[in-house]
């Protein structure tokens, strides 16, 4: 069957034409995809998407060049889509990794703050009451005059 007859049969929805198309071109399209993506599974997925797209759009299939050229271009566009999708996925993964890193750093800071707070509390417990109150008031931004007045030190 010629390629032109094959396309016409596809447009009519003949599954035998689809099987013939698949048998005739799968290996060549797979090699083309594999040469671009260097990943067997990705190459198989790309070729599979090309054949699915042809079947889904068979009724409105218009080929201005040879069938082989049309199929090679379809693989080329699927390869572009593959890499675009991979870039988007990588960006999402990079963003997630950044957010996890920020969260871990925040948790480390929180743990450090808790340790510092605990150490400060322990240190304050060992201080005389006047020094402890002076420190706490100073931490709350009271001026030295205000602290002295509150603690009756002036």
Short mmCIF file of N, CA and C in Angstrom, two decimals:
data_model
loop_
_atom_site.label_atom_id
_atom_site.label_comp_id
_atom_site.label_asym_id
_atom_site.label_seq_id
_atom_site.Cartn_x
_atom_site.Cartn_y
_atom_site.Cartn_z
N UNK A 1 0.86 -1.18 0.00
CA UNK A 1 0.00 0.00 0.00
C UNK A 1 0.90 1.23 0.00
N UNK A 2 0.58 2.20 -0.83
CA UNK A 2 1.37 3.43 -0.88
C UNK A 2 1.06 4.28 0.35
N UNK A 3 1.95 5.24 0.61
CA UNK A 3 1.73 6.12 1.76
C UNK A 3 0.45 6.94 1.59
N UNK A 4 0.17 7.39 0.37
CA UNK A 4 -1.05 8.17 0.13
C UNK A 4 -2.28 7.33 0.42
N UNK A 5 -2.28 6.09 -0.02
CA UNK A 5 -3.42 5.20 0.24
C UNK A 5 -3.52 4.89 1.73
N UNK A 6 -2.38 4.77 2.36
CA UNK A 6 -2.34 4.51 3.80
C UNK A 6 -2.99 5.67 4.57
N UNK A 7 -2.65 6.89 4.19
CA UNK A 7 -3.23 8.07 4.85
C UNK A 7 -4.74 8.11 4.63
N UNK A 8 -5.19 7.83 3.41
CA UNK A 8 -6.63 7.83 3.13
C UNK A 8 -7.35 6.76 3.95
N UNK A 9 -6.72 5.60 4.07
CA UNK A 9 -7.32 4.54 4.87
C UNK A 9 -7.38 4.93 6.35
N UNK A 10 -6.34 5.61 6.80
CA UNK A 10 -6.34 6.10 8.18
C UNK A 10 -7.49 7.08 8.40
N UNK A 11 -7.68 7.98 7.47
CA UNK A 11 -8.76 8.97 7.58
C UNK A 11 -10.13 8.29 7.68
N UNK A 12 -10.24 7.12 7.06
CA UNK A 12 -11.50 6.36 7.10
C UNK A 12 -11.63 5.57 8.40
N UNK A 13 -10.56 5.59 9.24
CA UNK A 13 -10.62 4.92 10.52
C UNK A 13 -10.29 3.44 10.46
N UNK A 14 -9.62 3.02 9.41
CA UNK A 14 -9.28 1.61 9.27
C UNK A 14 -8.12 1.26 10.19
N UNK A 15 -8.38 0.40 11.14
CA UNK A 15 -7.34 0.02 12.10
C UNK A 15 -6.21 -0.75 11.45
N UNK A 16 -6.50 -1.46 10.36
CA UNK A 16 -5.43 -2.19 9.65
C UNK A 16 -4.43 -1.21 9.04
N UNK A 17 -4.90 -0.04 8.61
CA UNK A 17 -4.00 0.98 8.08
C UNK A 17 -3.12 1.52 9.21
N UNK A 18 -3.72 1.69 10.36
CA UNK A 18 -2.95 2.16 11.51
C UNK A 18 -1.87 1.14 11.88
N UNK A 19 -2.21 -0.12 11.89
CA UNK A 19 -1.24 -1.18 12.19
C UNK A 19 -0.12 -1.19 11.17
N UNK A 20 -0.46 -1.02 9.90
CA UNK A 20 0.56 -0.98 8.85
C UNK A 20 1.47 0.23 9.03
N UNK A 21 0.88 1.37 9.33
CA UNK A 21 1.67 2.59 9.58
C UNK A 21 2.64 2.35 10.73
N UNK A 22 2.12 1.77 11.78
CA UNK A 22 2.94 1.49 12.96
C UNK A 22 4.08 0.54 12.61
N UNK A 23 3.78 -0.54 11.94
CA UNK A 23 4.80 -1.52 11.58
C UNK A 23 5.84 -0.93 10.63
N UNK A 24 5.39 -0.08 9.73
CA UNK A 24 6.29 0.48 8.72
C UNK A 24 7.23 1.53 9.28
N UNK A 25 6.76 2.32 10.25
CA UNK A 25 7.54 3.49 10.66
C UNK A 25 8.02 3.50 12.11
N UNK A 26 7.55 2.60 12.94
CA UNK A 26 7.89 2.66 14.36
C UNK A 26 9.40 2.63 14.60
N UNK A 27 10.09 1.68 14.02
CA UNK A 27 11.52 1.51 14.27
C UNK A 27 12.31 2.76 13.85
N UNK A 28 12.00 3.30 12.68
CA UNK A 28 12.70 4.49 12.19
C UNK A 28 12.44 5.69 13.10
N UNK A 29 11.19 5.85 13.53
CA UNK A 29 10.86 6.97 14.41
C UNK A 29 11.49 6.80 15.79
N UNK A 30 11.53 5.57 16.25
CA UNK A 30 12.16 5.29 17.55
C UNK A 30 13.65 5.65 17.50
N UNK A 31 14.33 5.23 16.43
CA UNK A 31 15.76 5.56 16.31
C UNK A 31 15.97 7.08 16.27
N UNK A 32 15.11 7.77 15.57
CA UNK A 32 15.22 9.24 15.49
C UNK A 32 15.01 9.85 16.88
N UNK A 33 14.00 9.41 17.58
CA UNK A 33 13.75 9.95 18.93
C UNK A 33 14.90 9.60 19.86
N UNK A 34 15.37 8.37 19.79
CA UNK A 34 16.45 7.94 20.67
C UNK A 34 17.73 8.74 20.41
N UNK A 35 17.98 9.09 19.17
CA UNK A 35 19.18 9.88 18.86
C UNK A 35 19.10 11.28 19.46
N UNK A 36 17.89 11.73 19.73
CA UNK A 36 17.71 13.08 20.31
C UNK A 36 17.69 13.07 21.84
N UNK A 37 17.05 12.07 22.43
CA UNK A 37 16.87 12.09 23.88
C UNK A 37 17.81 11.16 24.63
N UNK A 38 18.42 10.22 23.94
CA UNK A 38 19.38 9.27 24.52
C UNK A 38 18.79 8.56 25.75
N UNK A 39 17.53 8.25 25.71
CA UNK A 39 16.86 7.55 26.80
C UNK A 39 15.80 6.67 26.15
N UNK A 40 15.99 5.35 26.26
CA UNK A 40 15.11 4.42 25.55
C UNK A 40 13.65 4.60 25.93
N UNK A 41 13.39 4.72 27.22
CA UNK A 41 12.00 4.86 27.67
C UNK A 41 11.37 6.15 27.16
N UNK A 42 12.12 7.24 27.24
CA UNK A 42 11.61 8.52 26.74
C UNK A 42 11.37 8.46 25.24
N UNK A 43 12.28 7.82 24.51
CA UNK A 43 12.12 7.69 23.06
C UNK A 43 10.86 6.88 22.73
N UNK A 44 10.63 5.81 23.47
CA UNK A 44 9.42 5.01 23.24
C UNK A 44 8.17 5.83 23.53
N UNK A 45 8.20 6.61 24.60
CA UNK A 45 7.05 7.46 24.94
C UNK A 45 6.79 8.49 23.85
N UNK A 46 7.86 9.06 23.33
CA UNK A 46 7.72 10.07 22.27
C UNK A 46 7.05 9.47 21.05
N UNK A 47 7.54 8.32 20.61
CA UNK A 47 6.97 7.67 19.42
C UNK A 47 5.53 7.26 19.70
N UNK A 48 5.28 6.78 20.90
CA UNK A 48 3.91 6.40 21.26
C UNK A 48 2.98 7.61 21.18
N UNK A 49 3.43 8.76 21.67
CA UNK A 49 2.60 9.96 21.60
C UNK A 49 2.33 10.38 20.16
N UNK A 50 3.33 10.20 19.29
CA UNK A 50 3.13 10.52 17.87
C UNK A 50 2.03 9.64 17.29
N UNK A 51 2.12 8.35 17.54
CA UNK A 51 1.10 7.44 16.98
C UNK A 51 -0.27 7.68 17.59
N UNK A 52 -0.33 7.98 18.86
CA UNK A 52 -1.63 8.29 19.49
C UNK A 52 -2.23 9.54 18.87
N UNK A 53 -1.39 10.55 18.67
CA UNK A 53 -1.86 11.80 18.08
C UNK A 53 -2.37 11.58 16.65
N UNK A 54 -1.67 10.75 15.90
CA UNK A 54 -2.13 10.46 14.53
C UNK A 54 -3.50 9.78 14.57
N UNK A 55 -3.66 8.81 15.45
CA UNK A 55 -4.95 8.12 15.51
C UNK A 55 -6.06 9.07 15.98
N UNK A 56 -5.75 9.87 17.01
CA UNK A 56 -6.77 10.79 17.53
C UNK A 56 -7.19 11.85 16.50
N UNK A 57 -6.26 12.21 15.61
CA UNK A 57 -6.54 13.28 14.63
C UNK A 57 -6.63 12.73 13.20
N UNK A 58 -6.88 11.46 13.05
CA UNK A 58 -6.82 10.80 11.74
C UNK A 58 -7.81 11.39 10.74
N UNK A 59 -8.98 11.80 11.20
CA UNK A 59 -10.01 12.29 10.27
C UNK A 59 -9.63 13.62 9.64
N UNK A 60 -8.85 14.42 10.34
CA UNK A 60 -8.45 15.72 9.80
C UNK A 60 -6.97 15.77 9.44
N UNK A 61 -6.39 14.63 9.22
CA UNK A 61 -4.97 14.51 8.90
C UNK A 61 -4.69 15.11 7.52
N UNK A 62 -3.79 16.10 7.50
CA UNK A 62 -3.38 16.72 6.24
C UNK A 62 -1.87 16.67 6.20
N UNK A 63 -1.35 16.07 5.14
CA UNK A 63 0.10 15.92 5.01
C UNK A 63 0.53 16.63 3.73
N UNK A 64 1.37 17.66 3.90
CA UNK A 64 1.82 18.45 2.76
C UNK A 64 3.14 17.95 2.19
N UNK A 65 3.80 17.08 2.90
CA UNK A 65 5.07 16.53 2.42
C UNK A 65 4.91 15.02 2.32
N UNK A 66 6.00 14.32 2.43
CA UNK A 66 5.90 12.86 2.45
C UNK A 66 5.43 12.42 3.83
N UNK A 67 4.87 11.22 3.89
CA UNK A 67 4.42 10.68 5.18
C UNK A 67 5.62 10.53 6.12
N UNK A 68 6.73 10.07 5.58
CA UNK A 68 7.94 9.91 6.41
C UNK A 68 8.40 11.26 6.96
N UNK A 69 8.41 12.29 6.13
CA UNK A 69 8.80 13.63 6.58
C UNK A 69 7.84 14.15 7.63
N UNK A 70 6.55 13.92 7.41
CA UNK A 70 5.54 14.33 8.37
C UNK A 70 5.77 13.67 9.72
N UNK A 71 6.03 12.37 9.70
CA UNK A 71 6.25 11.62 10.95
C UNK A 71 7.53 12.06 11.65
N UNK A 72 8.57 12.31 10.87
CA UNK A 72 9.83 12.79 11.48
C UNK A 72 9.63 14.15 12.14
N UNK A 73 8.87 15.02 11.50
CA UNK A 73 8.57 16.33 12.12
C UNK A 73 7.74 16.16 13.39
N UNK A 74 6.82 15.21 13.36
CA UNK A 74 6.00 14.95 14.55
C UNK A 74 6.88 14.49 15.70
N UNK A 75 7.86 13.65 15.40
CA UNK A 75 8.80 13.21 16.44
C UNK A 75 9.60 14.41 16.95
N UNK A 76 10.04 15.25 16.03
CA UNK A 76 10.84 16.43 16.42
C UNK A 76 10.04 17.30 17.40
N UNK A 77 8.77 17.55 17.11
CA UNK A 77 7.95 18.37 18.01
C UNK A 77 7.72 17.68 19.35
N UNK A 78 7.55 16.38 19.33
CA UNK A 78 7.39 15.65 20.60
C UNK A 78 8.68 15.69 21.41
N UNK A 79 9.83 15.67 20.74
CA UNK A 79 11.11 15.79 21.45
C UNK A 79 11.19 17.17 22.11
N UNK A 80 10.79 18.21 21.38
CA UNK A 80 10.76 19.56 21.97
C UNK A 80 9.85 19.59 23.19
N UNK A 81 8.67 19.00 23.06
CA UNK A 81 7.73 18.96 24.19
C UNK A 81 8.33 18.20 25.37
N UNK A 82 9.04 17.12 25.06
CA UNK A 82 9.69 16.32 26.11
C UNK A 82 10.68 17.18 26.90
N UNK A 83 11.54 17.90 26.17
CA UNK A 83 12.54 18.71 26.86
C UNK A 83 11.91 19.90 27.57
N UNK A 84 10.88 20.48 27.00
CA UNK A 84 10.20 21.58 27.68
C UNK A 84 9.57 21.08 28.97
N UNK A 85 8.94 19.93 28.90
CA UNK A 85 8.34 19.34 30.09
C UNK A 85 9.41 18.99 31.12
N UNK A 86 10.54 18.49 30.66
CA UNK A 86 11.63 18.15 31.58
C UNK A 86 12.17 19.41 32.26
N UNK A 87 12.26 20.52 31.50
CA UNK A 87 12.73 21.78 32.10
C UNK A 87 11.75 22.27 33.15
N UNK A 88 10.47 22.20 32.85
CA UNK A 88 9.45 22.63 33.80
C UNK A 88 9.52 21.75 35.05
N UNK A 89 9.63 20.45 34.85
CA UNK A 89 9.73 19.53 35.98
C UNK A 89 10.97 19.85 36.81
N UNK A 90 12.08 20.13 36.14
CA UNK A 90 13.31 20.45 36.86
C UNK A 90 13.15 21.74 37.66
N UNK A 91 12.47 22.74 37.07
CA UNK A 91 12.24 23.98 37.80
C UNK A 91 11.39 23.74 39.04
N UNK A 92 10.37 22.93 38.90
CA UNK A 92 9.52 22.61 40.05
C UNK A 92 10.32 21.87 41.12
N UNK A 93 11.14 20.91 40.69
CA UNK A 93 11.97 20.18 41.65
C UNK A 93 12.99 21.10 42.32
N UNK A 94 13.59 22.00 41.54
CA UNK A 94 14.54 22.96 42.12
C UNK A 94 13.85 23.84 43.16
N UNK A 95 12.65 24.31 42.85
CA UNK A 95 11.91 25.17 43.78
C UNK A 95 11.56 24.38 45.04
N UNK A 96 11.14 23.15 44.88
CA UNK A 96 10.80 22.32 46.04
C UNK A 96 12.04 22.07 46.90
N UNK A 97 13.17 21.80 46.25
CA UNK A 97 14.41 21.57 47.00
C UNK A 97 14.82 22.84 47.76
N UNK A 98 14.65 24.00 47.13
CA UNK A 98 14.96 25.26 47.78
C UNK A 98 14.07 25.47 49.00
N UNK A 99 12.78 25.20 48.84
CA UNK A 99 11.85 25.38 49.95
C UNK A 99 12.14 24.41 51.09
N UNK A 100 12.51 23.18 50.77
CA UNK A 100 12.88 22.22 51.80
C UNK A 100 14.14 22.70 52.53
N UNK A 101 15.09 23.20 51.77
CA UNK A 101 16.33 23.71 52.38
C UNK A 101 16.01 24.88 53.32
N UNK A 102 15.15 25.79 52.86
CA UNK A 102 14.76 26.93 53.70
C UNK A 102 14.07 26.44 54.97
N UNK A 103 13.20 25.46 54.82
CA UNK A 103 12.48 24.91 55.97
C UNK A 103 13.45 24.28 56.96
N UNK A 104 14.41 23.51 56.44
CA UNK A 104 15.40 22.87 57.32
C UNK A 104 16.26 23.91 58.03
N UNK A 105 16.66 24.95 57.29
CA UNK A 105 17.44 26.01 57.91
C UNK A 105 16.62 26.72 58.99
N UNK A 106 15.34 26.93 58.68
CA UNK A 106 14.45 27.57 59.64
C UNK A 106 14.31 26.70 60.89
N UNK A 107 14.21 25.39 60.66
CA UNK A 107 14.10 24.47 61.80
C UNK A 107 15.39 24.49 62.61
N UNK A 108 16.53 24.55 61.92
CA UNK A 108 17.81 24.64 62.62
C UNK A 108 17.89 25.92 63.43
N UNK A 109 17.44 27.03 62.80
CA UNK A 109 17.44 28.31 63.52
C UNK A 109 16.52 28.24 64.73
N UNK A 110 15.35 27.63 64.53
CA UNK A 110 14.40 27.51 65.63
C UNK A 110 14.99 26.68 66.76
N UNK A 111 15.66 25.58 66.40
CA UNK A 111 16.29 24.73 67.41
C UNK A 111 17.39 25.51 68.12
N UNK A 112 18.16 26.30 67.37
CA UNK A 112 19.22 27.11 67.97
C UNK A 112 18.63 28.16 68.90
N UNK A 113 17.52 28.78 68.45
CA UNK A 113 16.86 29.78 69.29
C UNK A 113 16.32 29.15 70.57
N UNK A 114 15.74 27.98 70.45
CA UNK A 114 15.23 27.28 71.63
C UNK A 114 16.36 26.93 72.59
N UNK A 115 17.49 26.48 72.03
CA UNK A 115 18.64 26.16 72.87
C UNK A 115 19.16 27.42 73.55
N UNK A 116 19.23 28.52 72.80
CA UNK A 116 19.70 29.78 73.36
C UNK A 116 18.76 30.26 74.46
N UNK A 117 17.46 30.16 74.20
CA UNK A 117 16.46 30.57 75.19
C UNK A 117 16.58 29.72 76.46
N UNK A 118 16.77 28.42 76.27
CA UNK A 118 16.92 27.53 77.41
C UNK A 118 18.18 27.86 78.20
N UNK A 119 19.28 28.13 77.51
CA UNK A 119 20.54 28.48 78.17
C UNK A 119 20.39 29.79 78.93
N UNK A 120 19.71 30.75 78.31
CA UNK A 120 19.50 32.05 78.95
C UNK A 120 18.64 31.89 80.20
N UNK A 121 17.59 31.10 80.08
CA UNK A 121 16.73 30.86 81.24
C UNK A 121 17.50 30.23 82.39
N UNK A 122 18.34 29.26 82.07
CA UNK A 122 19.15 28.61 83.11
C UNK A 122 20.13 29.60 83.73
N UNK A 123 20.73 30.45 82.90
CA UNK A 123 21.68 31.44 83.41
C UNK A 123 20.96 32.44 84.31
N UNK A 124 19.75 32.85 83.91
CA UNK A 124 18.98 33.81 84.72
C UNK A 124 18.59 33.22 86.06
N UNK A 125 18.28 31.94 86.07
CA UNK A 125 17.88 31.30 87.33
C UNK A 125 18.99 31.32 88.37
N UNK A 126 20.23 31.36 87.91
CA UNK A 126 21.36 31.37 88.83
C UNK A 126 21.78 32.77 89.26
N UNK A 127 21.14 33.80 88.75
CA UNK A 127 21.54 35.18 89.07
C UNK A 127 20.78 35.69 90.29
N UNK A 128 21.36 36.67 90.98
CA UNK A 128 20.61 37.35 92.06
C UNK A 128 19.39 38.05 91.45
N UNK A 129 18.34 38.19 92.24
CA UNK A 129 17.06 38.72 91.77
C UNK A 129 17.18 40.11 91.15
N UNK A 130 17.94 41.01 91.73
CA UNK A 130 18.08 42.38 91.21
C UNK A 130 18.74 42.37 89.84
N UNK A 131 19.78 41.60 89.69
CA UNK A 131 20.48 41.53 88.39
C UNK A 131 19.55 40.89 87.35
N UNK A 132 18.83 39.88 87.77
CA UNK A 132 17.90 39.21 86.87
C UNK A 132 16.83 40.18 86.38
N UNK A 133 16.22 40.95 87.31
CA UNK A 133 15.19 41.92 86.94
C UNK A 133 15.77 43.02 86.06
N UNK A 134 16.99 43.45 86.35
CA UNK A 134 17.65 44.48 85.54
C UNK A 134 17.82 43.98 84.11
N UNK A 135 18.29 42.77 83.98
CA UNK A 135 18.49 42.19 82.65
C UNK A 135 17.16 42.10 81.88
N UNK A 136 16.13 41.58 82.53
CA UNK A 136 14.83 41.41 81.87
C UNK A 136 14.22 42.75 81.45
N UNK A 137 14.34 43.75 82.30
CA UNK A 137 13.81 45.07 81.94
C UNK A 137 14.62 45.70 80.81
N UNK A 138 15.91 45.50 80.83
CA UNK A 138 16.76 46.05 79.77
C UNK A 138 16.43 45.35 78.45
N UNK A 139 16.16 44.06 78.52
CA UNK A 139 15.79 43.29 77.33
C UNK A 139 14.48 43.81 76.75
N UNK A 140 13.61 44.32 77.62
CA UNK A 140 12.33 44.88 77.18
C UNK A 140 12.46 46.36 76.81
N UNK A 141 13.68 46.84 76.61
CA UNK A 141 13.99 48.19 76.12
C UNK A 141 13.68 49.32 77.11
N UNK A 142 13.75 49.02 78.40
CA UNK A 142 13.62 50.10 79.38
C UNK A 142 14.96 50.81 79.47
N UNK A 143 14.90 52.12 79.68
CA UNK A 143 16.15 52.87 79.85
C UNK A 143 16.72 52.58 81.24
N UNK A 144 17.97 52.92 81.42
CA UNK A 144 18.62 52.67 82.71
C UNK A 144 17.92 53.47 83.81
N UNK A 145 17.51 54.69 83.52
CA UNK A 145 16.77 55.50 84.52
C UNK A 145 15.46 54.82 84.89
N UNK A 146 14.75 54.29 83.89
CA UNK A 146 13.47 53.63 84.17
C UNK A 146 13.67 52.36 84.99
N UNK A 147 14.73 51.63 84.70
CA UNK A 147 15.02 50.41 85.45
C UNK A 147 15.34 50.75 86.90
N UNK A 148 16.17 51.79 87.07
CA UNK A 148 16.55 52.21 88.42
C UNK A 148 15.32 52.64 89.21
N UNK A 149 14.40 53.36 88.57
CA UNK A 149 13.20 53.80 89.25
C UNK A 149 12.30 52.62 89.61
N UNK A 150 12.14 51.68 88.72
CA UNK A 150 11.28 50.52 88.97
C UNK A 150 11.81 49.63 90.08
N UNK A 151 13.12 49.49 90.12
CA UNK A 151 13.73 48.62 91.12
C UNK A 151 14.15 49.36 92.37
N UNK A 152 13.80 50.65 92.42
CA UNK A 152 14.14 51.51 93.57
C UNK A 152 15.64 51.49 93.82
N UNK A 153 16.41 51.65 92.75
CA UNK A 153 17.86 51.68 92.87
C UNK A 153 18.41 53.10 92.85
N UNK A 154 17.58 54.07 92.54
CA UNK A 154 18.10 55.43 92.43
C UNK A 154 17.78 56.24 93.66
#
